[in-house]
Coordinates of C-alpha atoms (C1' of nucleotides) in Angstrom, one line a residue:
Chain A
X23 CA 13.2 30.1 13.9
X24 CA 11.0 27.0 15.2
X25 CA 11.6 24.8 17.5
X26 CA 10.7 21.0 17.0
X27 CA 7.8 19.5 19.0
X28 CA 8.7 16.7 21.1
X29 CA 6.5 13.9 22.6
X30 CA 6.7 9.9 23.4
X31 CA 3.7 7.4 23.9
X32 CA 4.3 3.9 26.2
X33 CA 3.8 1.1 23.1
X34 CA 3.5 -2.6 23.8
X35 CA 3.2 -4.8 21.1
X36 CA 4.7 -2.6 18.6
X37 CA 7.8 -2.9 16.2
X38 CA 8.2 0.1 14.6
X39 CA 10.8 -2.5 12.0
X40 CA 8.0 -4.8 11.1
X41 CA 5.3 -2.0 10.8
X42 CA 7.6 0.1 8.7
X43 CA 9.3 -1.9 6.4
X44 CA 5.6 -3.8 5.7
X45 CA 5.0 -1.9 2.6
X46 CA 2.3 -0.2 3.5
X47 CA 2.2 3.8 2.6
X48 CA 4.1 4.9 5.1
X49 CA 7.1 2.7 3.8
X50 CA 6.9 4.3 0.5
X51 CA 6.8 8.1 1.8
X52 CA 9.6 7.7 5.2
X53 CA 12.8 8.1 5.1
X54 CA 14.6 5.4 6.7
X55 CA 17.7 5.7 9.8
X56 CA 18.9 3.0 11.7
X57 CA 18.3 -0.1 11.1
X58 CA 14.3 0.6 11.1
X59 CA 14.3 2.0 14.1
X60 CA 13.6 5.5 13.4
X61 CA 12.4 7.2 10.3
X62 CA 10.7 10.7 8.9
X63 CA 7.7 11.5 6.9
X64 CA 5.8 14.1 5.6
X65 CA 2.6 15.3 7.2
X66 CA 0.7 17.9 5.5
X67 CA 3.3 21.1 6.4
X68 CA 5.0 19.6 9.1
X69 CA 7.9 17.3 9.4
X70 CA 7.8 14.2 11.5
X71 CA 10.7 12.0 13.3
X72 CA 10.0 8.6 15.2
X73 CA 12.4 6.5 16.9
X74 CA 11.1 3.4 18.5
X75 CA 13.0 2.7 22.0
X76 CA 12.3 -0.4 23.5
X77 CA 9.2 0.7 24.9
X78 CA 8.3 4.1 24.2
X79 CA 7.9 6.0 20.8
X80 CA 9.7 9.1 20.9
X81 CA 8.3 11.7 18.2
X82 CA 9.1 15.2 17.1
X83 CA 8.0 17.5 14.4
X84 CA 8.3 20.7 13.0
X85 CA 6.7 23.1 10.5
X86 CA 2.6 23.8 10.9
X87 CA 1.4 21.8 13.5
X88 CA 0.6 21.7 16.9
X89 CA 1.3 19.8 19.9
X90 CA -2.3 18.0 20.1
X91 CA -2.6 17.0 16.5
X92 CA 1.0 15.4 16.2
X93 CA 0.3 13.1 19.4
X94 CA -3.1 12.1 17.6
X95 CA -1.0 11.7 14.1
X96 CA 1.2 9.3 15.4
X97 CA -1.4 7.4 17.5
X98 CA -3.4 6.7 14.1
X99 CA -0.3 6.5 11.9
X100 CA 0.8 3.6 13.7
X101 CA -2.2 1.9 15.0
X102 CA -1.3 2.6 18.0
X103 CA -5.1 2.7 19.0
X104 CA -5.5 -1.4 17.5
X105 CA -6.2 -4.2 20.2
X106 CA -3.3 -6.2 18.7
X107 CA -4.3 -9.0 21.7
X108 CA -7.5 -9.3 20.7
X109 CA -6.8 -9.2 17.0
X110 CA -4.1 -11.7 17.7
X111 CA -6.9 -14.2 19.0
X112 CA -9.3 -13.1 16.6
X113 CA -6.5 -14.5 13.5
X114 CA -4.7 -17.4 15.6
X115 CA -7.0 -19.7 13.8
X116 CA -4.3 -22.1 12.2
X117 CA -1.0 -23.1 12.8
X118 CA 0.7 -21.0 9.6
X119 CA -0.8 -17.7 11.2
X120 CA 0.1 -18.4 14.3
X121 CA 4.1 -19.0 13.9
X122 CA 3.7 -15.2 11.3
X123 CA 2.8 -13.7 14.5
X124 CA 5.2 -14.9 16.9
X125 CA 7.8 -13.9 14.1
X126 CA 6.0 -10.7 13.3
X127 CA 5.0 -9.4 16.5
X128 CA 4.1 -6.4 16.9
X129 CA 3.6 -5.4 13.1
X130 CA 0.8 -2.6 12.5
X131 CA -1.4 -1.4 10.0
X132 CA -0.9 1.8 9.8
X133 CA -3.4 4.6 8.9
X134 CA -2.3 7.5 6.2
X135 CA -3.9 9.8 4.5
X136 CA -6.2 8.9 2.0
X137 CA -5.2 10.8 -1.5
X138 CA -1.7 9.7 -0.1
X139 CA -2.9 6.1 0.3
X140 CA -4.6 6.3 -3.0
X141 CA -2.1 7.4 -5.2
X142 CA 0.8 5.3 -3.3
X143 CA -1.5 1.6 -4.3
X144 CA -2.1 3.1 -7.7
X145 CA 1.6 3.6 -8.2
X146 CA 2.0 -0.3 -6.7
X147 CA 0.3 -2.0 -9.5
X148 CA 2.3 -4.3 -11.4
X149 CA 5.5 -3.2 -9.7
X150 CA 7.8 -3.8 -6.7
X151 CA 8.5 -1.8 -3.7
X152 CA 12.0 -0.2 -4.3
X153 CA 10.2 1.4 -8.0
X154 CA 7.3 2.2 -6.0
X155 CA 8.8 4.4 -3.4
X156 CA 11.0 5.6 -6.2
X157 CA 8.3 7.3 -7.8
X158 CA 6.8 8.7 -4.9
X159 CA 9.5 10.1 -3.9
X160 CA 9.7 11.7 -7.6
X161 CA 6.6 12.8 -7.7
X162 CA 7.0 14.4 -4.3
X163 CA 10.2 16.0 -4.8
X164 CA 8.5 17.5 -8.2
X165 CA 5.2 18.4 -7.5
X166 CA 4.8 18.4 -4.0
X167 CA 5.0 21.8 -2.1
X168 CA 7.8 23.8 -0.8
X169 CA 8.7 23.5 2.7
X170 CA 11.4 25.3 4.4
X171 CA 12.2 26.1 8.0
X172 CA 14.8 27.2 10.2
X173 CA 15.4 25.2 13.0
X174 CA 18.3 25.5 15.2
X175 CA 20.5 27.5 12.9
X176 CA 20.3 25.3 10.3
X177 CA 17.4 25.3 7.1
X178 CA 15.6 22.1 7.1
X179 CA 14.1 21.5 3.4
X180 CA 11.5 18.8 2.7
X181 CA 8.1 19.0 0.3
X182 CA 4.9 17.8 1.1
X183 CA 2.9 15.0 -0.6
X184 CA 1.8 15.9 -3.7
X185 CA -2.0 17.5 -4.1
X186 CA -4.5 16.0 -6.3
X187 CA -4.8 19.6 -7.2
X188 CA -1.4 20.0 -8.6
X189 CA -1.3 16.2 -10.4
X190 CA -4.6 17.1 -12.1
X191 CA -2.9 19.5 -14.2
X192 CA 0.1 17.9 -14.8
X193 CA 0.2 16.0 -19.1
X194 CA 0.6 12.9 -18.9
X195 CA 3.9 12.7 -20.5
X196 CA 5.2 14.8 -18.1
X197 CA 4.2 12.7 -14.9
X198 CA 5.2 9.7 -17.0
X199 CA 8.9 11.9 -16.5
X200 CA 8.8 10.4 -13.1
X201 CA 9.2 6.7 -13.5
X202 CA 5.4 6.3 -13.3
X203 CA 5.4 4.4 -16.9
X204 CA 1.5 3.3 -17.9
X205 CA -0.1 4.2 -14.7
X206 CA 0.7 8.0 -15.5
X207 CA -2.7 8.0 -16.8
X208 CA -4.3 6.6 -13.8
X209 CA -2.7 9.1 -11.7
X210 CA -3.7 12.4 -13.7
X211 CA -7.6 10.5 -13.8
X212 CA -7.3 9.9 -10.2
X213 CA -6.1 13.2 -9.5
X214 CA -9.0 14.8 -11.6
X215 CA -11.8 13.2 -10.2
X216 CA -10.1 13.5 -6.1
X217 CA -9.5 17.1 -6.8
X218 CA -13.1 17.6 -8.2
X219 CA -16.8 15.8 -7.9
X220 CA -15.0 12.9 -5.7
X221 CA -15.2 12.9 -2.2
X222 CA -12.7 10.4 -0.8
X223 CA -13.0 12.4 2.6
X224 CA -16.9 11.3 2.3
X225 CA -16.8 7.7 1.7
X226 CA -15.5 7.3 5.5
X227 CA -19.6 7.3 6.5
X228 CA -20.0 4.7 4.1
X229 CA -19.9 0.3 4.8
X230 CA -16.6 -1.3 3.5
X231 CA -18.9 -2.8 0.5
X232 CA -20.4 0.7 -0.3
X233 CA -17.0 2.6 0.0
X234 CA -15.1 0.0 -2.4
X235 CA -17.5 0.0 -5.3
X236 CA -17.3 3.9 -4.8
X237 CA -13.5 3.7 -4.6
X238 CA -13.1 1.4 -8.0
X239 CA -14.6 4.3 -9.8
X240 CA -11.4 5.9 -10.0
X241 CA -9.1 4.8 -12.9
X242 CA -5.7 2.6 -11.7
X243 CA -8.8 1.2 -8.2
X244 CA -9.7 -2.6 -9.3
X245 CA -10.3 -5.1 -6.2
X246 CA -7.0 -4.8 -4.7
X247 CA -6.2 -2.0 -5.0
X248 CA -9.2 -0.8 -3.7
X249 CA -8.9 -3.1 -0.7
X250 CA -5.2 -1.7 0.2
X251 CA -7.0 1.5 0.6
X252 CA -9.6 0.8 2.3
X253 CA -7.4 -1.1 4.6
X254 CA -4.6 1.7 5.0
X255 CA -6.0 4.6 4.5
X256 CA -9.7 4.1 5.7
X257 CA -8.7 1.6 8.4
X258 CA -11.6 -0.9 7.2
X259 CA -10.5 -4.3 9.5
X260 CA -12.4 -6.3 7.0
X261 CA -10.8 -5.4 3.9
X262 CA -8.7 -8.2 2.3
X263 CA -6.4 -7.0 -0.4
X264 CA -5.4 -10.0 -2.5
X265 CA -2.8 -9.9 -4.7
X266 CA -0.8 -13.1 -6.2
X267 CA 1.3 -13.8 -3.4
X268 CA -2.2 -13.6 -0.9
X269 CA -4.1 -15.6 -3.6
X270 CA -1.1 -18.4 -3.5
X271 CA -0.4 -18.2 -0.3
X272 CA -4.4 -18.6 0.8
X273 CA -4.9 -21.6 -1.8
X274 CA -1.5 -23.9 -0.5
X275 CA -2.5 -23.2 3.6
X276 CA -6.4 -23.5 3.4
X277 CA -7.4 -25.2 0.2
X278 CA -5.0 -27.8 -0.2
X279 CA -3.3 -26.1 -3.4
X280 CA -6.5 -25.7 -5.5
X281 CA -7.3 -23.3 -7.5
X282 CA -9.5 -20.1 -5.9
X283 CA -11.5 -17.8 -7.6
X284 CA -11.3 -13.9 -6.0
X285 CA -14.3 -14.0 -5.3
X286 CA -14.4 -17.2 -3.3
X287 CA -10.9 -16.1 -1.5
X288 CA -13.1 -13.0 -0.1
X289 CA -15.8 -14.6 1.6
X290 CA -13.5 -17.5 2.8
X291 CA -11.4 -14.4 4.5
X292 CA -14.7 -12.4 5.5
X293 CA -16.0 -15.8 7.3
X294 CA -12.9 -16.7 8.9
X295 CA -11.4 -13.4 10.0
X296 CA -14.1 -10.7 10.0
X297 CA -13.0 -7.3 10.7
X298 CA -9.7 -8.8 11.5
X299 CA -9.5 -9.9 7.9
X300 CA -7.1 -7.2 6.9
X301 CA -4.7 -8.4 10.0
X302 CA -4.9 -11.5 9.1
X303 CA -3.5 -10.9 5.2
X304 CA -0.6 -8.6 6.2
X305 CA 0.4 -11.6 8.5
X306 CA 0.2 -14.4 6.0
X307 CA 1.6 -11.7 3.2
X308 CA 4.8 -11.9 5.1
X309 CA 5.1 -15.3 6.1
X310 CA 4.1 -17.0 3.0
X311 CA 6.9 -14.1 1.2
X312 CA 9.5 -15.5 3.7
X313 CA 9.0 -18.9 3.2
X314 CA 8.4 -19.6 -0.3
X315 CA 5.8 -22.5 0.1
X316 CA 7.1 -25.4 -1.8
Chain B
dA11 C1' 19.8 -10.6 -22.9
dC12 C1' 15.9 -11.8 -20.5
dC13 C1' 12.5 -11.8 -16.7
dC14 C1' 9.7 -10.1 -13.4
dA15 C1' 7.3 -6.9 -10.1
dG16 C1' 1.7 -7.0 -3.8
dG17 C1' -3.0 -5.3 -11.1
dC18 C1' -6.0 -2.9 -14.1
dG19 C1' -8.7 -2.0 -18.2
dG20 C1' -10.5 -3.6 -22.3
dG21 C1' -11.9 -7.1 -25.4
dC22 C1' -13.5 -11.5 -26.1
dG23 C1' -16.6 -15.9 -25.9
Chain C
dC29 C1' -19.1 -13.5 -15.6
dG30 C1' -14.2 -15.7 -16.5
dC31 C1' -10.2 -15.5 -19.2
dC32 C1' -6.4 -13.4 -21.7
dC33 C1' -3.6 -9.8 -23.2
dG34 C1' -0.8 -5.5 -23.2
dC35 C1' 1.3 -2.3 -20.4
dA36 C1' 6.3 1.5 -18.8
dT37 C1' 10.2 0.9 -16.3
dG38 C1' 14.4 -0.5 -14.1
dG39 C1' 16.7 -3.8 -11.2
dG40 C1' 18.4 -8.6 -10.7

DNA sequence: ACCCAGGCGGGCG
DNA sequence: CGCCCGCATGGG
């Protein structure tokens, strides 16, 4: 019989809606309730519930963890510890990212675990969000471990996110039974080298350049992907995922509609926005998505 | 029936 | 390097 462990921090600037529903890892692993407004994820062997009232975040958990570490995991989860005023000045350089955040206010990057983070962006390639969270959820339902507990007389079920450990010995054809199609191949790779010789845990000393070219080593990590975790996971401000939306959207609002290499999109973001560069593309990601330029 | 989805890896010139 | 192609899958 547990009992679930309750908290609350005082946010400002924060909308648990736009943060969550951003499609950013924690999208893919919560469970959604109303209206965006509260959801529940996985933490290692512990259950977690947020509900976002007006200006508090009300959290509780159950299953192995304590009262210290949950206030800390929500507090990075949610970027609860981000300046979002001075990051807000830092990426008010144009009109187009100005109007994103007076419609976005309040949207966070949030920080999740990195094998998490890494196999959620590997899943992402070449796919859309409702697959992607799919899958996870498939692959957490079937190889993820075992949780139950007993909680006010009733049995709460739920499985952790899956292991490297567990993926690494998984055939391919068998993860491919999941929805994970050609990135099944990635995945078991991924999961090898994670659950082995690679350190993702060690790459947090490193620079954002040093920690990216370490990061593409993995099979299913090329620049963006690589970026989104770097950005989500390792909480790099300078990272710049660009993907074709990004890559469109940067090319019709800075460079009057002409053609960018990657390349060239990176150190225009890295001049402009600096370690608010990752900011800065989650804020023109969902304006330019709303919009549609031309 | 088709078309596409927040790319990547491999092969080519 | 830059470019081009194939790639599993399922929802619109």
């Amino acid at each position: 019989m547990e009992d679930w462990i309750r908290g609350g921090v005082p946010v400002s600037e924060f909308s648990l809606r736009y943060t969550a529903e951003s499609a950013q890892p924690l999208t893919f692993i919560a469970d959604f309730g109303n209206n965006g407004m509260s959801l529940s994820y996985p933490y290692k062997g512990a259950l977690v519930h947020v509900e976002h009232m007006s200006k508090n975040l009300a959290y509780r958990a159950v299953g192995r963890i304590g009262e210290m570490e949950l206030g800390k995991e929500i507090r990075r989860r949610f970027g609860l510890g981000d300046n979002l005023e001075r990051i807000y000045d830092d990426i008010s350089t144009d009109e187009f990212l100005k109007k994103s955040i007076k419609e976005y206010r309040g949207m966070r990057i949030t920080e999740n675990g990195l094998w998490e983070t890494t196999l959620c962006f590997i899943i992402s390639q070449f796919n859309n969000v409702k697959r992607i969270r799919g899958i996870v959820r498939k692959l957490t339902d079937t190889y993820g471990e075992q949780n139950q507990i007993s909680s006010g007389g009733k049995i709460l079920k739920f499985n952790s996110f899956p292991e490297p450990e567990v993926l690494a010995q998984q055939e391919v054809k068998d993860l491919m039974k999941c929805g994970t199609g050609f990135r099944a191949k990635y995945i078991k790779g991924a999961a090898e080298l994670c659950s082995g010789s690679f350190e993702l845990e060690k790459l947090r000393a490193k620079s954002y350049l040093d920690a990216k070219e370490a990061l593409m080593e993995l099979p299913g990590v090329g620049d963006k992907v690589a970026d989104c975790i770097l950005l989500m996971g390792y909480k790099k401000g300078e990272a710049f995922p660009i993907d074709t939306w990004i890559k469109r959207i940067v090319e019709r609002v800075y460079f009057k509609g002409r053609k960018q290499s990657i390349k060239n999109i990176h150190s225009f973001a890295q001049e402009r926005w600096e370690k608010s560069a990752g900011y800065a593309q989650q804020y023109l990601f969902w304006r330019g998505r709303s919009i549609k330029l031309n």
